[in-house]
Amino acid sequence: MKLTRRHILGSLCMPVFAPAVLAGWKSRPGLTFSGFDQSGSAYQRYLNVWARYHAGETVDDKEATSLLEHPESFKERRDLHPTAKSFGVFTSCTPHRDVFYDCLNFNLRWLTALDNPDPSLPPIHQRGQLYSWQWSFWGRAALELYEATGETRFLDILVGAAHNVMAARDDMHGVIDENQKRIVKSWGSVISFGGPKMRGTDITATGLIALPILQLANRLSARGELDDEIAGLAQKLAPSFDEYEMFYVDLPKFDAGCYRYAFIPQAIDPTNHINAFGASLVELHAFTKEPRHLEKARKLLNFYRGSMVVDTDGAISTPYEQDPDFKKRPKSEFFWKMTVSAELPLALARHGLIVKEEEMIGIARTYADVIMADPSGINTMTRRSDPARPIDFTKPLASQTPEYQSYVPMIAAGLFFVDRERRIGEKLLQYMLHYPQWFTNGLFSGGGVAMLARAYSLRRGFRL
């Protein structure tokens, strides 16, 4: 199976251990797949209802509302938005927690279980790209749902999957990173970026794969719920972040830093890759209290800042790639790339560190006033001065390639900035009410990002 990020979206110890560790939880086993049956699950029933609406069939209101976390929202929205059809109302309403659970329970087992015989999956030690762009978001969705509901079943599947992911790391299997010519404490894949196939690891995989585990440890610590098992998982991640020093480029002139691309070392890694790694460095610092991790994240943030283009209203965009002298002003990244670039400022803001509030507001305005400016579609570019690359929701789905269709639900990631700009939520609601066909399976598509955003919405009470 040839893996690229595009394909995936379409489908030891630390010397300082700061958090208090509480005993009392029984160690959870890794998730298994054998004998797992999802037939008749709430998730399958949700997909069935969504598909019937999409096909133009009539669905009984009771059947539809039984699959919603807030059934009353269905009638309220239909009354408030009389031009919206039941399909749109259903798509806009938060699915029931059982729907989320059944979806995650299946997907996390399918992706991470060592006993899954699915021939479409690469061997367990070659799933780095899959873990990066699926587990990273599914795992964090489970964390949001645990905090939203208090139900330990979400925690259990998250920790079980985390055990599987950690057991898949390259050093657990003695496999070589062909690029670095050594065993790297990260997660490799056999991939190709316009050249010959190569098995290797990179900062993107390390950063994204680590995020659910580090966020879990930090958020449970804040709640007084951290135990030895979860703290141990987080501890084992720490060595992974020192594995890419050979690619780090310090830029003292700009008080910044960046990374060369592991697979194309003459090039600087794309912005979203660097920021994914930086986000996990922030979480690692919060876990270990080691200043060096925050210092590295600070320099990565300054590289991000040096790439920023700020519009007259404060809307912020960055290019997909930047050079270490900041001489280039290439076109802006696509909004689905910005979703990952935003991981770094979001992580810093979550811990009240370094990032400026005007920068967070600027990203929020990019969502509200650049990407979501048109009430009947979205602009996939994140800078006004770039030629727009629109997705027109008034046109048939076939007007866009399957790839571009798959990106649309990722617009829900704007919800992470809704505290800075409430219009993001209002516009997303209107899109889903009136153009539900573009939000496949009610945000259960989109590489996992959309489901994470919807789980975040449930925790925050946005009802989206």
Coordinates of N, CA, C and O in Angstrom, one line a residue, residues 129-294:
Q129 N 2.1 7.0 9.1 CA 1.2 8.0 8.4 C -0.3 7.9 8.8 O -1.0 8.9 9.0
L130 N -0.7 6.6 8.9 CA -2.1 6.4 9.3 C -2.3 6.9 10.7 O -3.4 7.5 11.0
Y131 N -1.4 6.6 11.6 CA -1.6 7.1 13.0 C -1.5 8.6 13.0 O -2.3 9.2 13.8
S132 N -0.7 9.2 12.2 CA -0.6 10.7 12.2 C -1.9 11.3 11.9 O -2.3 12.3 12.6
W133 N -2.6 10.9 10.8 CA -3.7 11.6 10.3 C -5.1 11.0 10.7 O -6.1 11.5 10.3
Q134 N -5.0 9.9 11.5 CA -6.3 9.3 12.0 C -6.3 9.2 13.5 O -7.0 9.8 14.2
W135 N -5.3 8.4 14.0 CA -5.3 8.2 15.5 C -5.1 9.5 16.2 O -5.8 9.7 17.2
S136 N -4.4 10.4 15.7 CA -4.1 11.7 16.4 C -5.4 12.4 16.7 O -5.6 13.0 17.8
F137 N -6.4 12.4 15.7 CA -7.6 13.1 15.9 C -8.7 12.2 16.6 O -9.4 12.7 17.4
W138 N -8.7 10.9 16.2 CA -9.6 10.0 16.9 C -9.3 9.9 18.4 O -10.2 9.9 19.2
G139 N -8.0 9.8 18.7 CA -7.7 9.7 20.1 C -8.1 11.0 20.9 O -8.6 10.9 22.0
R140 N -7.8 12.1 20.3 CA -8.2 13.4 21.0 C -9.7 13.5 21.1 O -10.2 14.1 22.0
A141 N -10.4 13.0 20.1 CA -11.9 13.0 20.2 C -12.4 12.2 21.4 O -13.3 12.6 22.1
A142 N -11.8 11.0 21.6 CA -12.1 10.2 22.8 C -11.9 11.0 24.1 O -12.7 10.9 25.0
L143 N -10.8 11.7 24.1 CA -10.5 12.5 25.3 C -11.6 13.6 25.5 O -12.1 13.8 26.6
E144 N -11.9 14.3 24.5 CA -13.0 15.3 24.6 C -14.3 14.7 25.1 O -15.0 15.3 25.9
L145 N -14.6 13.5 24.6 CA -15.9 12.9 25.0 C -15.8 12.3 26.4 O -16.8 12.3 27.1
Y146 N -14.6 11.9 26.8 CA -14.5 11.5 28.2 C -14.8 12.7 29.1 O -15.5 12.6 30.1
E147 N -14.2 13.9 28.8 CA -14.4 15.0 29.6 C -15.8 15.6 29.5 O -16.3 16.2 30.4
A148 N -16.4 15.4 28.3 CA -17.8 15.9 28.1 C -18.8 15.0 28.9 O -19.8 15.6 29.5
T149 N -18.6 13.7 28.9 CA -19.6 12.8 29.5 C -19.2 12.2 30.9 O -20.1 11.8 31.6
G150 N -17.9 12.2 31.2 CA -17.5 11.5 32.4 C -17.5 10.0 32.3 O -17.3 9.3 33.3
E151 N -17.8 9.5 31.1 CA -18.0 8.0 31.0 C -16.6 7.4 30.7 O -15.9 7.7 29.7
T152 N -16.2 6.5 31.5 CA -14.9 5.9 31.4 C -14.7 5.0 30.2 O -13.6 4.7 29.9
R153 N -15.8 4.6 29.5 CA -15.6 3.8 28.3 C -14.8 4.6 27.3 O -14.0 4.0 26.5
F154 N -14.9 5.9 27.2 CA -14.1 6.7 26.2 C -12.7 6.7 26.6 O -11.8 6.6 25.8
L155 N -12.4 6.8 27.9 CA -11.0 6.7 28.4 C -10.4 5.3 28.2 O -9.3 5.2 27.8
D156 N -11.2 4.3 28.4 CA -10.7 2.9 28.2 C -10.3 2.7 26.7 O -9.2 2.1 26.5
I157 N -11.1 3.1 25.8 CA -10.7 2.8 24.4 C -9.5 3.7 24.0 O -8.6 3.3 23.2
L158 N -9.4 4.9 24.5 CA -8.3 5.8 24.2 C -7.0 5.2 24.8 O -6.0 5.1 24.1
V159 N -7.0 4.8 26.0 CA -5.8 4.2 26.6 C -5.4 2.9 26.0 O -4.3 2.6 25.7
G160 N -6.4 2.0 25.7 CA -6.2 0.8 25.0 C -5.5 1.0 23.6 O -4.6 0.3 23.2
A161 N -6.0 2.0 22.9 CA -5.4 2.3 21.6 C -4.0 2.9 21.7 O -3.1 2.6 21.0
A162 N -3.8 3.7 22.8 CA -2.5 4.3 23.0 C -1.5 3.2 23.3 O -0.3 3.3 22.8
H163 N -1.9 2.2 24.0 CA -0.9 1.0 24.3 C -0.5 0.4 22.9 O 0.6 0.1 22.7
N164 N -1.5 0.2 22.1 CA -1.2 -0.4 20.7 C -0.3 0.5 19.9 O 0.6 0.0 19.3
V165 N -0.6 1.8 19.9 CA 0.3 2.7 19.2 C 1.7 2.7 19.7 O 2.7 2.7 18.9
M166 N 1.9 2.8 21.0 CA 3.2 2.7 21.6 C 3.9 1.4 21.2 O 5.1 1.4 21.0
A167 N 3.2 0.3 21.2 CA 3.8 -1.0 20.9 C 4.2 -1.1 19.4 O 5.0 -1.9 19.0
A168 N 3.7 -0.1 18.6 CA 4.0 -0.1 17.1 C 5.2 0.7 16.8 O 5.6 0.8 15.6
R169 N 5.8 1.4 17.8 CA 6.9 2.3 17.5 C 8.1 1.5 16.9 O 8.3 0.4 17.3
D170 N 8.8 2.1 16.1 CA 9.9 1.4 15.3 C 10.9 0.7 16.2 O 11.3 -0.4 15.9
D171 N 11.3 1.3 17.4 CA 12.3 0.7 18.2 C 11.7 -0.6 18.9 O 12.5 -1.4 19.4
M172 N 10.4 -0.7 18.9 CA 9.8 -1.9 19.5 C 9.9 -3.1 18.5 O 9.7 -4.3 18.9
H173 N 10.2 -2.8 17.3 CA 10.3 -3.9 16.2 C 11.7 -3.9 15.6 O 11.9 -4.8 14.7
G174 N 12.6 -3.1 16.0 CA 13.9 -3.1 15.5 C 14.0 -2.8 14.0 O 15.0 -3.2 13.3
V175 N 13.1 -1.9 13.5 CA 13.1 -1.6 12.1 C 13.9 -0.3 11.8 O 13.9 0.6 12.7
I176 N 14.5 -0.3 10.7 CA 15.4 0.8 10.3 C 14.7 2.0 9.6 O 13.9 1.7 8.7
D177 N 15.0 3.2 10.0 CA 14.6 4.4 9.2 C 15.7 4.4 8.1 O 16.9 4.7 8.3
E178 N 15.2 4.2 6.9 CA 16.2 4.1 5.7 C 16.8 5.5 5.4 O 17.9 5.6 4.8
N179 N 16.1 6.5 5.8 CA 16.7 7.9 5.6 C 17.8 8.2 6.6 O 18.9 8.7 6.2
Q180 N 17.6 7.9 7.9 CA 18.6 8.2 8.9 C 19.5 7.0 9.1 O 20.5 7.2 9.9
K181 N 19.3 5.9 8.5 CA 20.1 4.7 8.6 C 20.3 4.2 10.1 O 21.4 3.8 10.5
R182 N 19.2 4.3 10.8 CA 19.3 3.8 12.2 C 17.8 3.6 12.7 O 16.9 4.0 12.0
I183 N 17.7 3.0 13.8 CA 16.4 2.8 14.5 C 16.0 4.1 15.2 O 16.8 4.6 16.0
V184 N 14.9 4.6 14.9 CA 14.4 5.9 15.4 C 13.2 5.6 16.3 O 12.3 4.8 16.0
K185 N 13.2 6.2 17.5 CA 12.0 6.1 18.4 C 10.8 6.9 17.9 O 10.4 7.8 18.6
S186 N 10.3 6.5 16.8 CA 9.1 7.1 16.2 C 8.4 6.1 15.4 O 8.7 4.9 15.5
W187 N 7.5 6.5 14.5 CA 6.6 5.6 13.8 C 6.8 5.8 12.3 O 6.6 6.9 11.8
G188 N 7.3 4.8 11.6 CA 7.7 4.9 10.2 C 6.6 4.4 9.3 O 5.6 3.7 9.7
S189 N 6.7 4.8 8.1 CA 5.9 4.3 7.0 C 6.7 4.2 5.7 O 7.8 4.8 5.6
V190 N 6.2 3.4 4.8 CA 6.8 3.3 3.5 C 6.1 4.3 2.6 O 4.9 4.1 2.3
I191 N 6.7 5.4 2.2 CA 6.1 6.4 1.5 C 6.9 6.9 0.3 O 8.1 6.5 0.2
S192 N 6.3 7.7 -0.5 CA 7.0 8.3 -1.6 C 6.5 9.7 -1.9 O 5.3 10.0 -1.9
F193 N 7.4 10.7 -1.9 CA 7.1 12.1 -2.2 C 7.7 12.4 -3.5 O 8.7 13.2 -3.6
G194 N 7.2 11.9 -4.6 CA 7.8 12.2 -5.9 C 9.1 11.5 -6.3 O 9.7 11.7 -7.3
G195 N 9.5 10.6 -5.4 CA 10.8 9.9 -5.7 C 10.6 8.4 -5.4 O 9.5 7.9 -5.3
P196 N 11.7 7.7 -5.2 CA 11.6 6.3 -4.9 C 11.0 6.0 -3.5 O 11.0 6.9 -2.6
K197 N 10.4 4.9 -3.3 CA 9.8 4.5 -2.0 C 10.9 4.5 -0.9 O 12.0 4.0 -1.2
M198 N 10.5 4.9 0.2 CA 11.5 4.9 1.3 C 10.7 4.7 2.6 O 9.7 5.3 2.8
R199 N 11.3 3.9 3.5 CA 10.7 3.7 4.8 C 11.4 4.7 5.8 O 12.6 4.6 6.0
G200 N 10.6 5.5 6.4 CA 11.2 6.5 7.3 C 10.2 7.1 8.3 O 9.0 6.9 8.2
T201 N 10.7 7.9 9.2 CA 9.9 8.7 10.1 C 10.2 10.2 9.9 O 11.1 10.6 9.2
D202 N 9.3 11.0 10.5 CA 9.5 12.4 10.4 C 8.9 13.1 11.6 O 8.3 12.5 12.5
I203 N 9.1 14.4 11.7 CA 8.6 15.2 12.9 C 7.1 15.2 12.9 O 6.5 15.3 13.9
T204 N 6.5 15.2 11.7 CA 5.0 15.2 11.7 C 4.4 14.1 12.4 O 3.5 14.2 13.2
A205 N 4.9 12.9 12.0 CA 4.4 11.7 12.7 C 4.6 11.7 14.2 O 3.7 11.4 15.0
T206 N 5.8 12.1 14.6 CA 6.1 12.2 16.0 C 5.2 13.1 16.7 O 4.6 12.8 17.8
G207 N 5.0 14.3 16.2 CA 4.2 15.3 16.8 C 2.7 14.9 16.9 O 2.1 15.0 18.0
L208 N 2.2 14.5 15.8 CA 0.7 14.2 15.8 C 0.4 13.0 16.6 O -0.6 12.9 17.3
I209 N 1.2 12.0 16.5 CA 1.0 10.7 17.2 C 1.1 10.9 18.7 O 0.3 10.3 19.5
A210 N 2.0 11.8 19.1 CA 2.2 12.0 20.6 C 1.1 12.8 21.2 O 0.8 12.7 22.4
L211 N 0.4 13.7 20.4 CA -0.5 14.6 20.9 C -1.7 14.0 21.8 O -1.9 14.5 22.9
P212 N -2.3 13.0 21.4 CA -3.4 12.4 22.2 C -2.9 12.0 23.6 O -3.6 12.2 24.6
I213 N -1.7 11.3 23.6 CA -1.2 10.8 24.9 C -0.8 11.9 25.8 O -1.1 11.9 27.0
L214 N -0.1 12.8 25.3 CA 0.4 13.9 26.1 C -0.7 14.8 26.6 O -0.8 15.2 27.7
Q215 N -1.7 15.1 25.7 CA -2.9 15.9 26.2 C -3.6 15.1 27.2 O -4.1 15.7 28.2
L216 N -3.7 13.8 27.0 CA -4.4 13.0 28.0 C -3.8 13.1 29.4 O -4.4 13.3 30.4
A217 N -2.4 12.9 29.4 CA -1.7 13.0 30.7 C -1.9 14.4 31.3 O -2.1 14.5 32.5
N218 N -1.8 15.4 30.5 CA -1.8 16.8 31.1 C -3.2 17.1 31.6 O -3.4 17.7 32.6
R219 N -4.2 16.7 30.8 CA -5.6 17.1 31.2 C -6.1 16.2 32.4 O -6.8 16.7 33.3
L220 N -5.7 15.0 32.5 CA -6.0 14.2 33.6 C -5.3 14.7 34.9 O -5.8 14.7 36.0
S221 N -4.0 15.1 34.7 CA -3.3 15.7 35.8 C -4.0 16.9 36.4 O -4.1 17.1 37.6
A222 N -4.5 17.7 35.4 CA -5.2 18.9 35.9 C -6.5 18.6 36.6 O -6.9 19.4 37.5
R223 N -7.1 17.4 36.3 CA -8.3 17.0 37.0 C -8.0 16.2 38.2 O -8.9 15.7 38.9
G224 N -6.7 15.9 38.5 CA -6.4 15.1 39.6 C -6.6 13.6 39.4 O -6.8 12.8 40.3
E225 N -6.6 13.2 38.1 CA -6.9 11.8 37.7 C -5.7 11.0 37.1 O -5.9 9.9 36.6
L226 N -4.6 11.6 37.0 CA -3.4 11.0 36.4 C -3.0 9.8 37.2 O -2.8 9.8 38.4
D227 N -2.8 8.6 36.5 CA -2.3 7.4 37.2 C -1.0 6.9 36.5 O -0.5 7.5 35.6
D228 N -0.5 5.9 37.2 CA 0.8 5.4 36.7 C 0.8 5.0 35.3 O 1.8 5.1 34.5
E229 N -0.3 4.3 34.9 CA -0.3 3.8 33.5 C -0.2 4.9 32.5 O 0.6 4.8 31.5
I230 N -1.0 5.9 32.6 CA -1.0 7.0 31.6 C 0.2 7.8 31.7 O 0.8 8.2 30.7
A231 N 0.7 8.1 32.9 CA 2.0 8.8 33.1 C 3.1 8.0 32.4 O 4.0 8.6 31.8
G232 N 3.1 6.7 32.5 CA 4.1 5.9 31.9 C 4.1 6.0 30.4 O 5.2 6.0 29.8
L233 N 2.9 6.0 29.8 CA 2.8 6.2 28.4 C 3.4 7.5 27.9 O 4.1 7.6 26.9
A234 N 3.1 8.5 28.7 CA 3.6 9.9 28.3 C 5.1 9.9 28.5 O 5.9 10.5 27.7
Q235 N 5.7 9.3 29.5 CA 7.1 9.3 29.8 C 7.8 8.6 28.6 O 8.9 9.1 28.2
K236 N 7.3 7.5 28.1 CA 7.9 6.8 27.0 C 8.0 7.6 25.7 O 8.8 7.2 24.8
L237 N 7.2 8.6 25.6 CA 7.2 9.5 24.4 C 8.4 10.4 24.4 O 8.9 10.8 23.3
A238 N 8.9 10.8 25.6 CA 9.9 11.8 25.6 C 11.1 11.6 24.7 O 11.5 12.6 24.1
P239 N 11.7 10.5 24.7 CA 12.9 10.3 23.8 C 12.6 10.6 22.3 O 13.6 10.9 21.6
S240 N 11.4 10.4 21.9 CA 11.1 10.6 20.5 C 11.4 12.0 20.0 O 11.7 12.3 18.8
F241 N 11.3 13.0 20.9 CA 11.5 14.4 20.5 C 12.9 14.8 20.3 O 13.2 15.9 19.8
D242 N 13.9 14.0 20.7 CA 15.3 14.3 20.5 C 15.8 13.6 19.3 O 17.0 13.8 19.0
E243 N 15.0 12.9 18.6 CA 15.4 12.1 17.4 C 15.7 12.9 16.1 O 16.2 12.3 15.2
Y244 N 15.3 14.1 16.1 CA 15.3 14.9 14.9 C 16.2 16.1 15.0 O 16.1 17.0 14.2
E245 N 17.2 16.1 15.9 CA 18.0 17.2 16.1 C 18.9 17.5 14.9 O 19.3 18.6 14.6
M246 N 19.2 16.4 14.1 CA 20.0 16.5 12.9 C 19.3 17.4 11.9 O 20.0 17.9 10.9
F247 N 18.0 17.5 12.0 CA 17.2 18.2 11.0 C 16.9 19.6 11.5 O 16.3 20.4 10.7
Y248 N 17.2 19.9 12.7 CA 16.8 21.2 13.3 C 17.7 22.3 12.8 O 19.0 22.1 12.7
V249 N 17.2 23.5 12.4 CA 17.9 24.6 11.9 C 17.7 25.8 12.9 O 16.5 26.3 13.0
D250 N 18.7 26.2 13.6 CA 18.5 27.3 14.5 C 18.8 28.6 13.7 O 19.7 28.7 12.9
L251 N 17.9 29.6 14.0 CA 18.0 30.9 13.2 C 18.2 32.0 14.2 O 17.3 32.8 14.5
P252 N 19.4 32.2 14.8 CA 19.6 33.2 15.8 C 19.3 34.6 15.4 O 18.9 35.4 16.2
K253 N 19.5 34.9 14.1 CA 19.2 36.2 13.6 C 17.8 36.6 13.8 O 17.4 37.8 14.0
F254 N 16.9 35.6 13.7 CA 15.4 35.8 13.9 C 14.9 35.3 15.2 O 13.7 35.4 15.4
D255 N 15.8 34.8 16.1 CA 15.4 34.2 17.3 C 14.3 33.1 17.1 O 13.3 33.1 17.7
A256 N 14.6 32.3 16.0 CA 13.6 31.4 15.6 C 14.3 30.0 15.2 O 15.6 29.9 15.3
G257 N 13.5 29.1 14.9 CA 14.1 27.8 14.4 C 13.1 27.1 13.6 O 11.9 27.4 13.6
C258 N 13.6 26.1 12.8 CA 12.7 25.3 11.9 C 13.4 24.0 11.7 O 14.4 23.7 12.3
Y259 N 12.7 23.1 10.9 CA 13.3 21.8 10.6 C 13.4 21.6 9.1 O 12.6 22.0 8.4
R260 N 14.5 21.0 8.7 CA 14.6 20.5 7.4 C 13.7 19.2 7.2 O 13.5 18.5 8.2
Y261 N 13.2 19.0 6.0 CA 12.3 17.9 5.8 C 13.1 16.6 5.8 O 14.1 16.5 5.0
A262 N 12.7 15.7 6.6 CA 13.5 14.4 6.7 C 13.6 13.7 5.4 O 14.7 13.1 5.1
F263 N 12.6 13.8 4.6 CA 12.6 13.0 3.3 C 13.2 13.8 2.2 O 13.6 13.2 1.1
I264 N 13.3 15.1 2.3 CA 14.0 16.0 1.3 C 14.8 17.0 2.1 O 14.4 18.1 2.3
P265 N 16.0 16.5 2.6 CA 16.7 17.3 3.6 C 17.1 18.7 3.1 O 17.4 19.6 3.9
Q266 N 17.2 18.9 1.8 CA 17.6 20.2 1.3 C 16.4 21.2 1.4 O 16.6 22.4 1.2
A267 N 15.2 20.8 1.7 CA 14.1 21.6 1.8 C 13.7 21.8 3.3 O 13.9 21.0 4.1
I268 N 13.1 23.0 3.6 CA 12.5 23.2 4.9 C 11.1 22.5 5.0 O 10.3 22.6 4.1
D269 N 10.9 21.9 6.2 CA 9.6 21.2 6.4 C 8.5 22.2 6.2 O 8.6 23.3 6.6
P270 N 7.3 21.7 5.7 CA 6.2 22.6 5.6 C 5.7 23.1 7.0 O 5.9 22.5 8.0
T271 N 5.1 24.3 7.0 CA 4.6 24.9 8.2 C 3.8 24.0 9.1 O 4.0 23.9 10.3
N272 N 2.8 23.3 8.5 CA 2.0 22.5 9.3 C 2.7 21.3 10.0 O 2.4 20.9 11.1
H273 N 3.7 20.8 9.3 CA 4.5 19.7 9.9 C 5.3 20.2 11.1 O 5.3 19.6 12.2
I274 N 5.9 21.4 11.0 CA 6.7 22.0 12.0 C 5.8 22.3 13.2 O 6.1 22.0 14.4
N275 N 4.6 22.8 13.0 CA 3.7 23.2 14.0 C 3.1 22.1 14.7 O 2.8 22.1 15.9
A276 N 2.9 21.0 14.1 CA 2.4 19.7 14.7 C 3.4 19.3 15.7 O 3.1 18.9 16.9
F277 N 4.7 19.3 15.3 CA 5.8 18.9 16.3 C 5.9 19.9 17.4 O 6.0 19.5 18.6
G278 N 5.7 21.2 17.1 CA 5.8 22.2 18.1 C 4.7 22.1 19.1 O 4.9 22.3 20.3
A279 N 3.5 21.7 18.7 CA 2.3 21.5 19.6 C 2.6 20.4 20.6 O 2.3 20.6 21.8
S280 N 3.2 19.3 20.2 CA 3.5 18.3 21.1 C 4.7 18.7 22.0 O 4.7 18.2 23.2
L281 N 5.6 19.5 21.5 CA 6.7 20.0 22.4 C 6.0 20.8 23.6 O 6.5 20.8 24.7
V282 N 5.0 21.6 23.3 CA 4.3 22.4 24.3 C 3.7 21.4 25.3 O 3.8 21.6 26.6
E283 N 3.0 20.4 24.8 CA 2.4 19.4 25.8 C 3.5 18.6 26.5 O 3.3 18.3 27.7
L284 N 4.6 18.3 25.9 CA 5.7 17.6 26.6 C 6.3 18.5 27.7 O 6.6 18.0 28.8
H285 N 6.4 19.8 27.4 CA 6.9 20.7 28.4 C 5.9 20.8 29.6 O 6.3 20.8 30.8
A286 N 4.6 20.8 29.3 CA 3.6 20.8 30.4 C 3.7 19.6 31.2 O 3.4 19.6 32.5
F287 N 4.1 18.5 30.6 CA 4.2 17.2 31.4 C 5.4 17.1 32.2 O 5.4 16.7 33.3
T288 N 6.6 17.5 31.6 CA 7.9 17.3 32.2 C 8.4 18.5 33.0 O 9.2 18.4 33.8
K289 N 7.9 19.7 32.6 CA 8.3 21.0 33.1 C 9.8 21.3 32.7 O 10.4 22.2 33.2
E290 N 10.3 20.6 31.6 CA 11.6 20.9 31.1 C 11.6 22.2 30.3 O 10.9 22.2 29.2
P291 N 12.4 23.2 30.6 CA 12.3 24.4 29.9 C 12.8 24.3 28.4 O 12.3 25.0 27.6
R292 N 13.7 23.3 28.1 CA 14.2 23.2 26.8 C 13.1 22.9 25.7 O 13.1 23.3 24.6
H293 N 12.1 22.2 26.2 CA 11.0 21.9 25.2 C 10.2 23.1 24.9 O 9.8 23.3 23.7
L294 N 9.9 23.9 25.9 CA 9.2 25.2 25.6 C 10.0 26.1 24.8 O 9.5 26.8 23.9

